[in-house]
CSV table of C-alpha atoms and ligand atoms in Angstrom, one decimal:
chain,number,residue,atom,x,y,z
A,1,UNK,CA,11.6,-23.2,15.5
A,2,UNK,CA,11.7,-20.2,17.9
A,3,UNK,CA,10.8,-17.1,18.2
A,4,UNK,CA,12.3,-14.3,20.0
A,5,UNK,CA,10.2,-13.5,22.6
A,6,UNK,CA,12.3,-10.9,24.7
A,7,UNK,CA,10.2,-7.9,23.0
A,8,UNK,CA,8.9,-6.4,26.4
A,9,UNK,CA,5.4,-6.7,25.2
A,10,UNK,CA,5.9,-10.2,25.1
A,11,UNK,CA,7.9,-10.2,28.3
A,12,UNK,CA,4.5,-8.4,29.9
A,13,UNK,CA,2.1,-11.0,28.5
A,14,UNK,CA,4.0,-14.0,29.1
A,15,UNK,CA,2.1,-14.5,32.3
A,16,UNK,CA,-1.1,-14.4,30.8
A,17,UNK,CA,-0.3,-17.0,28.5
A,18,UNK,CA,0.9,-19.1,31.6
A,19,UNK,CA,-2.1,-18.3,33.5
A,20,UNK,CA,-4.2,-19.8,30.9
A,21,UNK,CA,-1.8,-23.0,30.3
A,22,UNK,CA,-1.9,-23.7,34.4
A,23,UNK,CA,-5.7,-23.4,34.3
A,24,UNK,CA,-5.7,-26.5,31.7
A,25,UNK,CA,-5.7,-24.5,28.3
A,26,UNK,CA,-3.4,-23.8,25.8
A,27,UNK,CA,-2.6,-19.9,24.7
A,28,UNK,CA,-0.4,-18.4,21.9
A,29,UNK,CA,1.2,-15.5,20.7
A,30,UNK,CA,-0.9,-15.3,16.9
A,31,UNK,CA,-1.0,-13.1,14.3
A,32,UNK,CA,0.8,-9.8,13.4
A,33,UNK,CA,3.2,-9.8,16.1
A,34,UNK,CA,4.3,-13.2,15.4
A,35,UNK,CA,5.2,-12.7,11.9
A,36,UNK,CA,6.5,-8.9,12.9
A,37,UNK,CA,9.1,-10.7,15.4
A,38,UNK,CA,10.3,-13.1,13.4
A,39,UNK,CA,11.3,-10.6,10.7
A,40,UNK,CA,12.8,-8.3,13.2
A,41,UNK,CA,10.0,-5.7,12.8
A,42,UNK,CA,8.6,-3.1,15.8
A,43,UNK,CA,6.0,-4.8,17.8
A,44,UNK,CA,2.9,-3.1,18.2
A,45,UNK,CA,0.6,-5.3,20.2
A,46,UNK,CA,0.2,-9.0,21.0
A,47,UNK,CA,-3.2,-10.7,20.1
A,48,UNK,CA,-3.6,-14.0,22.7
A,49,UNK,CA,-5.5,-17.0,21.4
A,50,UNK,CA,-6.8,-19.7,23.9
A,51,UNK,CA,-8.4,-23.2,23.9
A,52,UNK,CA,-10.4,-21.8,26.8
A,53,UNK,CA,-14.2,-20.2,26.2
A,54,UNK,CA,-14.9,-16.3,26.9
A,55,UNK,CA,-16.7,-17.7,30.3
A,56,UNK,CA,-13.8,-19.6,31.1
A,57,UNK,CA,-11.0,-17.1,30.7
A,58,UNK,CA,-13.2,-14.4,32.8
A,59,UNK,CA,-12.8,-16.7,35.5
A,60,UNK,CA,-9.0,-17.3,35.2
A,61,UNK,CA,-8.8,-13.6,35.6
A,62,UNK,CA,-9.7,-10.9,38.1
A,63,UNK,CA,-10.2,-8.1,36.1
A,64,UNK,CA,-11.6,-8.6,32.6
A,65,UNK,CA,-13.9,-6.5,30.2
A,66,UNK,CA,-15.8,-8.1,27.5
A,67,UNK,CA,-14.7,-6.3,24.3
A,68,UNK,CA,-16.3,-8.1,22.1
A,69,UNK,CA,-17.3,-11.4,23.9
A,70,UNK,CA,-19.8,-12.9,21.3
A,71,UNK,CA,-17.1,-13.5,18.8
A,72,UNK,CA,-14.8,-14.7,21.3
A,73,UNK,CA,-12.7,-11.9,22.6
A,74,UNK,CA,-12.4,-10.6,26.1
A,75,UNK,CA,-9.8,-8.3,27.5
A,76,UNK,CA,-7.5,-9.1,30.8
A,77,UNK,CA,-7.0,-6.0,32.8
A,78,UNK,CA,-2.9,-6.0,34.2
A,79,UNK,CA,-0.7,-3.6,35.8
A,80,UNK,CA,-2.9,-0.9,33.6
A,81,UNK,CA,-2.7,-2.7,30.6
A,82,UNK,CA,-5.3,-4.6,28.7
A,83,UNK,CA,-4.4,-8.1,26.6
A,84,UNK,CA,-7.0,-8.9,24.3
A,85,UNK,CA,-7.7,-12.7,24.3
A,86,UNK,CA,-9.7,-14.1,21.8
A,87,UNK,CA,-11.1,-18.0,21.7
A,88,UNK,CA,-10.0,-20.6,19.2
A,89,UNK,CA,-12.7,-19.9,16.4
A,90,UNK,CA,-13.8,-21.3,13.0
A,91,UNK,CA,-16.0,-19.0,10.9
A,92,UNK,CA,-18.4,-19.7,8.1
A,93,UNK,CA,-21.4,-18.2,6.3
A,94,UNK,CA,-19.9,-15.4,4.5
A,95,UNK,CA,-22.9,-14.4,2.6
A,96,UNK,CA,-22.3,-11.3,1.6
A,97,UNK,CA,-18.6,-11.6,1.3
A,98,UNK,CA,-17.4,-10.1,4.1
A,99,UNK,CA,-18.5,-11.4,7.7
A,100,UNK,CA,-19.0,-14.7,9.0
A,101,UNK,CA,-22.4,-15.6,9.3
A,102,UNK,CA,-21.5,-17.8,12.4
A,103,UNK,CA,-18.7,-17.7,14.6
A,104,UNK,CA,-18.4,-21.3,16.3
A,105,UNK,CA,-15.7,-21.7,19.4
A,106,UNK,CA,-13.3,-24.3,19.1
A,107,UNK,CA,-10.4,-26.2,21.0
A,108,UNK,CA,-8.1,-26.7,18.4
A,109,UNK,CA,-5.5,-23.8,17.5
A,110,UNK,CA,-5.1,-25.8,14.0
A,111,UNK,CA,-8.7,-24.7,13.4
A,112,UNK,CA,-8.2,-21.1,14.3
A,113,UNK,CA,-5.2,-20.6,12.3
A,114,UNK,CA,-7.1,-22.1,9.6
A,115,UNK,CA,-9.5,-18.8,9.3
A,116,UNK,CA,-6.8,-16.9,9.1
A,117,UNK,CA,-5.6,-14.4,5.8
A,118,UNK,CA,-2.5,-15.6,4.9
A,119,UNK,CA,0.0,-18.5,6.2
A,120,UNK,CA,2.8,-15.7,7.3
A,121,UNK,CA,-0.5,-14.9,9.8
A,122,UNK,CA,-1.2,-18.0,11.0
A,123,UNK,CA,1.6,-18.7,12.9
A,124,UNK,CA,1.0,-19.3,16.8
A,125,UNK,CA,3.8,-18.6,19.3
A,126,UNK,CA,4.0,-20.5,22.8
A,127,UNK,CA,5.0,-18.8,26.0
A,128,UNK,CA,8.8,-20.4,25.5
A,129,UNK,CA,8.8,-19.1,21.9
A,130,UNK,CA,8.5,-22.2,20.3
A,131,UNK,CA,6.1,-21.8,16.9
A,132,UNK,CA,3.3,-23.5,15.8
A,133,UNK,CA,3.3,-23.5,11.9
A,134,UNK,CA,0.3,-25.9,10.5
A,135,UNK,CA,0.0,-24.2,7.2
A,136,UNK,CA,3.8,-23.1,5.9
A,137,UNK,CA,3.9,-19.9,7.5
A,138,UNK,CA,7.6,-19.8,8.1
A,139,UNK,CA,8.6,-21.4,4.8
A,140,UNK,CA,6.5,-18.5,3.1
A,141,UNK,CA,8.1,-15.8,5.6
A,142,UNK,CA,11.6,-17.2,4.6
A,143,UNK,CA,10.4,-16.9,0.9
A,144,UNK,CA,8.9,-13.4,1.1
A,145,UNK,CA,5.8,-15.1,-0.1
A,146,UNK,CA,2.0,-13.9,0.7
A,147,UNK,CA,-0.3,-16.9,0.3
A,148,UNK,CA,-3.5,-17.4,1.3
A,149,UNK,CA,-4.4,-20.2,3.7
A,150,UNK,CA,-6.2,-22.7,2.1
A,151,UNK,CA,-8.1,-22.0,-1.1
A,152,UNK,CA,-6.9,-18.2,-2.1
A,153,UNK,CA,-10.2,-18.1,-4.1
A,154,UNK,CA,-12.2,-19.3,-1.6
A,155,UNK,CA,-11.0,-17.1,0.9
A,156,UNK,CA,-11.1,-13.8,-0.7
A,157,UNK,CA,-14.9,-15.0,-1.4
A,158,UNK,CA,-15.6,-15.2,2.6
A,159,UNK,CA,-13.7,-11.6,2.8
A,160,UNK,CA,-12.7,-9.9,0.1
A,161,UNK,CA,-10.9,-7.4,2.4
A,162,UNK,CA,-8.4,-10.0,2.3
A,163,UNK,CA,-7.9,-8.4,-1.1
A,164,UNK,CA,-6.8,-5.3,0.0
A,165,UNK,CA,-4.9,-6.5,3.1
A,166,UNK,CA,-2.7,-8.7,0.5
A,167,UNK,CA,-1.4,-5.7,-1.6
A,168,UNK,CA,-1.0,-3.9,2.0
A,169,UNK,CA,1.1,-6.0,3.1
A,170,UNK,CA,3.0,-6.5,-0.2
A,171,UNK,CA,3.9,-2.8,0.3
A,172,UNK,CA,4.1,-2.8,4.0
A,173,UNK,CA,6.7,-5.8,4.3
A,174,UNK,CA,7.7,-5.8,0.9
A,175,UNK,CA,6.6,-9.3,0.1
A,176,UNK,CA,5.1,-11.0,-3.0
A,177,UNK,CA,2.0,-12.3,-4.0
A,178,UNK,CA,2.0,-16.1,-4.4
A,179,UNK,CA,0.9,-16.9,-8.0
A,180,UNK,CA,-2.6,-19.1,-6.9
A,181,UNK,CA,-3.4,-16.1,-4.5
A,182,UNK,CA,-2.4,-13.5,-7.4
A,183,UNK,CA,-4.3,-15.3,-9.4
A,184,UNK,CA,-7.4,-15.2,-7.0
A,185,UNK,CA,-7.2,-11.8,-6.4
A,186,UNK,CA,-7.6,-10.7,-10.0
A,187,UNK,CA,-10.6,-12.9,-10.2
A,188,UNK,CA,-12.5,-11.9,-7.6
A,189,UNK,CA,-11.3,-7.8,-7.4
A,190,UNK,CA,-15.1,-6.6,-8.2
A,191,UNK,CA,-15.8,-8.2,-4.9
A,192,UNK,CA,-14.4,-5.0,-3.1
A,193,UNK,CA,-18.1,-3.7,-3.8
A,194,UNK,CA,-19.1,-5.2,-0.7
A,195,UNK,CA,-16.7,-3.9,1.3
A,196,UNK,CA,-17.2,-0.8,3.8
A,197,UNK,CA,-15.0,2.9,2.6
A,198,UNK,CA,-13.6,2.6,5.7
A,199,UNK,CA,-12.2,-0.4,6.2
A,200,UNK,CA,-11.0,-0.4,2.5
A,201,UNK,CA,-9.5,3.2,3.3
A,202,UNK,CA,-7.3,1.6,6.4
A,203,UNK,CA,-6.0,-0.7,4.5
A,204,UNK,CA,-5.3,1.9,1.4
A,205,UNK,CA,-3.7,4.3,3.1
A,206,UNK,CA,-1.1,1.5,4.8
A,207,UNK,CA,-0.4,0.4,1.5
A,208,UNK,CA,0.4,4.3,0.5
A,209,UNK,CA,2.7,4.3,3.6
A,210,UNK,CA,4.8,0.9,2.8
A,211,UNK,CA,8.4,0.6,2.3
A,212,UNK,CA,7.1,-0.9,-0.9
A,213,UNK,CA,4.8,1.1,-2.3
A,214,UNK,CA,5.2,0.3,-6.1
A,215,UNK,CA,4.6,-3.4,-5.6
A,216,UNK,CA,1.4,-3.0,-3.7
A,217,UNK,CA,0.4,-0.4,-6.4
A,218,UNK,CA,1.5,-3.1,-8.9
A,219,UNK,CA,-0.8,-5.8,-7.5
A,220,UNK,CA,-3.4,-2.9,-6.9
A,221,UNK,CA,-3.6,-1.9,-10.7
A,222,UNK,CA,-3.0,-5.2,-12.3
A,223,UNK,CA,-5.7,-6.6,-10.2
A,224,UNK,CA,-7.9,-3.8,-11.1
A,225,UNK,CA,-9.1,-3.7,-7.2
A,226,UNK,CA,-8.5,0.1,-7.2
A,227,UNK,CA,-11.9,0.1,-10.4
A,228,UNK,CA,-13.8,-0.8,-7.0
A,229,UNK,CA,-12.6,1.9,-5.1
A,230,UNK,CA,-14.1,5.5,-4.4
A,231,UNK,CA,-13.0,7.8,-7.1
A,232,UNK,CA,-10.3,5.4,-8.7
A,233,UNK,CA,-12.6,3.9,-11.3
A,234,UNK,CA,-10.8,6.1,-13.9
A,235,UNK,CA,-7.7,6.6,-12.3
A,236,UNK,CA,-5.5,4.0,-13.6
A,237,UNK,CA,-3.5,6.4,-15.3
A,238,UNK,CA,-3.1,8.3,-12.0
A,239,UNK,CA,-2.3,5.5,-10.1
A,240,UNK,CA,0.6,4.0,-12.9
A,241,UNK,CA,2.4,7.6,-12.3
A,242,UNK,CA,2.5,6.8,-8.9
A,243,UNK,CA,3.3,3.5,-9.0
A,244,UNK,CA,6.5,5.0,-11.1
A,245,UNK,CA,7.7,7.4,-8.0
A,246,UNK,CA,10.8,7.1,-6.0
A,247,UNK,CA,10.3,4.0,-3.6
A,248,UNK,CA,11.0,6.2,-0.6
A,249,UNK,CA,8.3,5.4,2.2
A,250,UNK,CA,6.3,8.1,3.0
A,251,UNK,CA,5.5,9.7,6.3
A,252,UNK,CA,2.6,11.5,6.3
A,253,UNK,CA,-1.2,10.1,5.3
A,254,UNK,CA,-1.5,13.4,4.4
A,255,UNK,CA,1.3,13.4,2.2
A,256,UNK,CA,0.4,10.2,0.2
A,257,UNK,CA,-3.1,11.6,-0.4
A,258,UNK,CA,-1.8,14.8,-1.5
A,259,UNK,CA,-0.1,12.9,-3.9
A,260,UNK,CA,-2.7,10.9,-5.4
A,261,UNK,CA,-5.1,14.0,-5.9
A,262,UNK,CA,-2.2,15.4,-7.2
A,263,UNK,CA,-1.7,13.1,-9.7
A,264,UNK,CA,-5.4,12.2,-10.6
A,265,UNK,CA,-5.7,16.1,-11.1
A,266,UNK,CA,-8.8,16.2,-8.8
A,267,UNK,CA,-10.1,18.2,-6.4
A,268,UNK,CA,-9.1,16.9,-3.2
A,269,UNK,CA,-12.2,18.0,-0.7
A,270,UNK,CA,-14.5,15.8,-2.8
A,271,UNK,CA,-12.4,13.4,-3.0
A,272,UNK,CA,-11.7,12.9,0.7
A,273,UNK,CA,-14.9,12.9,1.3
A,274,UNK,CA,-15.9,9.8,-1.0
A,275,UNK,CA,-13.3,7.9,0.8
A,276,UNK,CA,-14.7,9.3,4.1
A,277,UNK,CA,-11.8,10.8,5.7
A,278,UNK,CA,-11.6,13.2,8.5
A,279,UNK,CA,-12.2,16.5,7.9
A,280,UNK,CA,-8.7,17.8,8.9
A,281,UNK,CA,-7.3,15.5,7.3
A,282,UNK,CA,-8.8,16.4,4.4
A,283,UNK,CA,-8.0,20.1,5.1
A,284,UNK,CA,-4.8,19.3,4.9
A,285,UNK,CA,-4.9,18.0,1.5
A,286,UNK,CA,-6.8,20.4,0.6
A,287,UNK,CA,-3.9,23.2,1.1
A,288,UNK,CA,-1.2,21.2,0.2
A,289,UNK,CA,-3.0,20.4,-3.1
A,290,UNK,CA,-3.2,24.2,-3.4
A,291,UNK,CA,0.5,24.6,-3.0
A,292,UNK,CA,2.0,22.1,-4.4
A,293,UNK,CA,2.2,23.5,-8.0
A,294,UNK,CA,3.5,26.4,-6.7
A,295,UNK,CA,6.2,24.9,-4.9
A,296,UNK,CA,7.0,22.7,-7.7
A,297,UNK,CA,7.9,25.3,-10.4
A,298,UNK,CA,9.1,27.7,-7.5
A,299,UNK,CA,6.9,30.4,-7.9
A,300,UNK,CA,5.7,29.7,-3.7
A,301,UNK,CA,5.6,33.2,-2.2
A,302,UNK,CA,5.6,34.3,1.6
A,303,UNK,CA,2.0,34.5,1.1
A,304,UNK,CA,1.4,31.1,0.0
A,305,UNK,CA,3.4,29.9,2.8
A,306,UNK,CA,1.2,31.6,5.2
A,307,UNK,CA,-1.9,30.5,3.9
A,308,UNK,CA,-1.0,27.2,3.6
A,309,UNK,CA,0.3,26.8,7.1
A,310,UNK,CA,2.6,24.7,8.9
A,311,UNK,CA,1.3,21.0,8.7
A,312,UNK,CA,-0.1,21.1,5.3
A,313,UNK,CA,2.9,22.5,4.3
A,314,UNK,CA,5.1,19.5,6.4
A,315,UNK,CA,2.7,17.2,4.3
A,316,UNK,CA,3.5,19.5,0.5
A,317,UNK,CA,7.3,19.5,0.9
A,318,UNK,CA,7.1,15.8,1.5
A,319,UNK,CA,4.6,15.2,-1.7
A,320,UNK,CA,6.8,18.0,-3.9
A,321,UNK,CA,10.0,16.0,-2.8
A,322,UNK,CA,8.8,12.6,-4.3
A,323,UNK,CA,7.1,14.4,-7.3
A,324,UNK,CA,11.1,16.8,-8.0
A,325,UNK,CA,13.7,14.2,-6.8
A,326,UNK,CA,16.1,16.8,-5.8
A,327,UNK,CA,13.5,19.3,-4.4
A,328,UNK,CA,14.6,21.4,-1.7
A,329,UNK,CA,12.3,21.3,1.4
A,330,UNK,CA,14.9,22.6,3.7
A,331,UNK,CA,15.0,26.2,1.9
A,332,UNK,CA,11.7,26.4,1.8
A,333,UNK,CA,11.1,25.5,5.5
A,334,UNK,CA,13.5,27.8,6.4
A,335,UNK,CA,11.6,30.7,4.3
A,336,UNK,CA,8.2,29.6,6.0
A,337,UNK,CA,9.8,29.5,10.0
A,338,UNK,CA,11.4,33.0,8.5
A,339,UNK,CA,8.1,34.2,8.6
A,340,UNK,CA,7.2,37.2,11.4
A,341,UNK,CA,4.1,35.7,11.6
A,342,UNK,CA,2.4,32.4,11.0
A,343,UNK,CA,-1.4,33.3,11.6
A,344,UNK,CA,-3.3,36.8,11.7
A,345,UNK,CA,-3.8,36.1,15.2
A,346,UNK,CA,0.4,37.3,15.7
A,347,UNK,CA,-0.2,40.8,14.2
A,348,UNK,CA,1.1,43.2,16.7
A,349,UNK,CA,-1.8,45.0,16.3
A,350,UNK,CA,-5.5,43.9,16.8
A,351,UNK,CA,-8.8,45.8,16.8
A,352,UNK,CA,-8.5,47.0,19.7
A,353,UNK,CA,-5.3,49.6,18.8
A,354,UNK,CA,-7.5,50.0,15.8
A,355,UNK,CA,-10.4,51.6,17.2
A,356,UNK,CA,-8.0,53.7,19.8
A,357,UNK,CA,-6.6,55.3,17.0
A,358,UNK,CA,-10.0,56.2,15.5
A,359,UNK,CA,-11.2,53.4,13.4
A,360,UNK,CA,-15.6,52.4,14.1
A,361,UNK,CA,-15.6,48.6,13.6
A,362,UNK,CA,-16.4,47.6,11.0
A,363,UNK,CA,-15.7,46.4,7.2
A,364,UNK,CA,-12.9,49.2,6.8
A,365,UNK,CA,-11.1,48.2,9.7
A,366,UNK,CA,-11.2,44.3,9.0
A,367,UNK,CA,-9.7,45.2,5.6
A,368,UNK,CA,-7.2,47.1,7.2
A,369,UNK,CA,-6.4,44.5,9.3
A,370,UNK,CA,-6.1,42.2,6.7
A,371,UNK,CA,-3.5,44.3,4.6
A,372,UNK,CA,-1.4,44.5,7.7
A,373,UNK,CA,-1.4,41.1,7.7
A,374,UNK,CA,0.0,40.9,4.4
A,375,UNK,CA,2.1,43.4,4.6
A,376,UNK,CA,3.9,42.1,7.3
A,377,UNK,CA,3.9,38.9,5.8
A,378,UNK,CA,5.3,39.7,2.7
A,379,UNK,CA,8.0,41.4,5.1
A,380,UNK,CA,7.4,45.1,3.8
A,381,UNK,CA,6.5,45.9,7.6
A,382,UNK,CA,8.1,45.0,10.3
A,383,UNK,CA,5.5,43.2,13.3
A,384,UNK,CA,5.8,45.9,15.7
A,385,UNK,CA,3.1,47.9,17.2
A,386,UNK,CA,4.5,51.3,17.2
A,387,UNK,CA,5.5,51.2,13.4
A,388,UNK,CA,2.0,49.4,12.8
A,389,UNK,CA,0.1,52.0,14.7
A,390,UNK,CA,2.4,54.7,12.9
A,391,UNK,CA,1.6,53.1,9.3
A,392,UNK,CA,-2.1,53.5,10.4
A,393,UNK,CA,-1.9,56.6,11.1
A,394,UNK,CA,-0.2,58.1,7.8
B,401,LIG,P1,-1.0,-5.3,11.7
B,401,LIG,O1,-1.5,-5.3,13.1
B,401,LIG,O2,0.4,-5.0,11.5
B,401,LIG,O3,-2.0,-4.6,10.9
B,401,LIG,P2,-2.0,-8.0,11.7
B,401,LIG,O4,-1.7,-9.1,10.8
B,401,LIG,O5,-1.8,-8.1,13.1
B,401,LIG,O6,-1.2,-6.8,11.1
B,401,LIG,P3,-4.7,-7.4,12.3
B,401,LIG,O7,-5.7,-6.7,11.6
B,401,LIG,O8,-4.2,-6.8,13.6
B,401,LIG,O9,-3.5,-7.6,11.3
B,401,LIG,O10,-5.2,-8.9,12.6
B,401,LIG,C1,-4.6,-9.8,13.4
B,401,LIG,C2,-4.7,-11.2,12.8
B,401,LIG,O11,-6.0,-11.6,12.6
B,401,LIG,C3,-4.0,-11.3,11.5
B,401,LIG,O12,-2.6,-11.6,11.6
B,401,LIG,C4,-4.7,-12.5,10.9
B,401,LIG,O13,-4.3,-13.7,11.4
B,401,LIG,C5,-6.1,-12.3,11.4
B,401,LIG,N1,-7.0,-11.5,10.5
B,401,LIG,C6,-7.2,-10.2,10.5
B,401,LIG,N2,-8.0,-9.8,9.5
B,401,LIG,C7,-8.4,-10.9,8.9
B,401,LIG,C8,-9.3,-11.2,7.8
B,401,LIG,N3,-9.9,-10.2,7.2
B,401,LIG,N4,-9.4,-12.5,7.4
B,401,LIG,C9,-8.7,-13.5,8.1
B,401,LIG,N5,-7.9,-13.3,9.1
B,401,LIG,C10,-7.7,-12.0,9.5
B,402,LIG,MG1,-2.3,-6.6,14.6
């Protein structure tokens, strides 16, 4: 079997991979953009794996940094690009369920595919294309089938991440969960304990984002993982009415989150913070969430518009149109770029013109200001300094 290699990432790293093979070693194509080629999918990056050790690749190569060298990996500088190439590796330890406890460098790629998540991921690619499949990755690709490698129980012990990244990418490629590794993953969900927010959240949110969000959800609620997940303890009802939307993939993190506060009926800044997301981020939930009702029965003034502001309200429309099939974001768009301004700072006027035309700074003229701001918002004045000053003055 072979794999379509003409991807220009590929075509770029293909003389890495021959570098390594002429120095006595093998190298692959693993991982992600393996599987992603073979289904036709957009190619982010390529991940290298070599039989040779970190020592010995840093001296096949000119310019290397050592990214993270101890487990394996070190990055070959090229024509201003960097190719992460990581040694053949078998893991084990896995005490506390989510790292290896020992990393150990191996020769044989069989070995290193053998740590890996699931068989559509452990598929190794040669410089001509030609695939290595050891464990049934292909049969499984063809099959839509996401099994674990190995032991499903097992291996969601070592790293229960593995949990989450299975119902990721049963939304994200729109694949199904194997029974044994279905199986394994509602035995072992409480194991998401152990897991960092973060790493849970990245893999959350790219489920949220999948063309097939329902069936991740699916996986996600029947499983009961989300009861081990920050602020979703309670919110299986929440999380069935979202499972029940539109399948339309959505666009926006912000939008996906907006939805689930939405939904859970819960106050989103609290909320973003437990899953420890980026404060702008979470501002922009936090003013969607404050429009969304609005916008949903209609009643979303000029004003409301204004506060909310132009990305949250990209991230609303998109929430309110999965929430209202039939929801028009295009009308209200064009209301909000209608608008004569889109922040105080656009007011014809500023304190300045104020305080020529007699104001003292102060509380009265900041309230003045602010009215002129509405005013103008709301469209009863036009943004124009000489009918602004002229209103002032009357
Ligand atoms: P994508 O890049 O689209 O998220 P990916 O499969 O490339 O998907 P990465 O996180 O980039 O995911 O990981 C690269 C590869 O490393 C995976 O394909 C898999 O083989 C292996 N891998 C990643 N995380 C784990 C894990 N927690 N347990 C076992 N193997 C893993
Ligand atoms: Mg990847």
């Amino acid at each position: 079997m072979q794999v379509d290699l003409r991807h220009p990432e590929f075509q770029a790293a293909i003389p890495i991979l021959k570098q390594i093979e002429a120095a006595g070693f093998e190298a692959y194509f693993v991982g992600g953009c393996v599987r992603d080629a073979l289904l036709d999918l957009p190619i982010h990056d390529v991940d290298i794996a070599t039989s040779a050790y970190p020592q010995e690749v840093k001296q096949i190569f000119k310019r290397t940094v050592d990214t993270g060298i101890q487990h394996g990996t070190v990055t070959v500088l090229d024509h201003g690009h960097g190719y992460e190439i990581t040694t053949f590796r078998t893991e084990t330890g896995y005490q506390d369920f989510r790292r290896p406890d020992q990393v150990t460098f191996v020769r044989s790629l069989k070995e290193d595919q053998l740590r890996r998540d699931f068989t559509i991921n452990a598929l190794a690619a040669r410089h001509d294309g030609t695939i290595i499949d050891n464990f049934g990755g292909l049969q499984d690709l063809d099959a839509h089938l996401l099994r674990a490698v190995g032991n499903a129980h097992d291996r969601f012990h070592e790293d229960a991440l593995r949990m989450m990244r299975a119902v990721r990418f049963e939304s994200q490629l729109g694949f199904q969960l194997e029974e044994q590794t279905a199986r394994a993953l509602k035995d072992n969900a409480p194991l998401l304990q152990h897991i960092a927010t973060e790493r849970i959240a990245a893999e959350f949110i790219r489920l949220l984002l999948g063309i097939k969000r329902s069936a991740g959800l699916t996986s996600f609620i029947q499983s009961e993982l989300y009861r081990y997940c920050p602020g979703l303890a309670d919110g299986g009802a929440a999380l069935t009415s979202y499972e029940a939307l539109p399948d339309q993939q959505l666009q926006q993190p912000g939008a996906a989150w907006a939805l689930l506060v939405y939904l859970l009926d819960t106050p989103a800044a609290a909320f973003m913070k437990k899953w420890k997301q980026a404060n702008n981020l979470s501002a922009e939930v936090q003013a969607a969430q404050r429009i969304l009702p609005a916008l949903l029965n209609d009643t979303a003034d000029n004003w409301a518009l204004f506060q909310c502001g132009q990305p949250a309200l990209a991230v609303a429309l998109e929430a309110a149109q999965l929430l209202a099939p039939g929801f028009d974001q295009a009308a209200v768009q064009t209301r909000y770029d209608a608008l004569s301004i889109k922040s105080a700072k656009e007011l014809a006027v500023n304190g300045g013109d104020l305080i020529q035309a007699g104001f003292k700074p102060g509380r009265e003229m900041g309230q003045t200001l602010a009215k002129m701001v509405q005013a103008v918002v709301a469209g009863k004045l036009p943004n124009d300094r000489a009918a602004l000053l002229a209103t002032i003055k009357n």
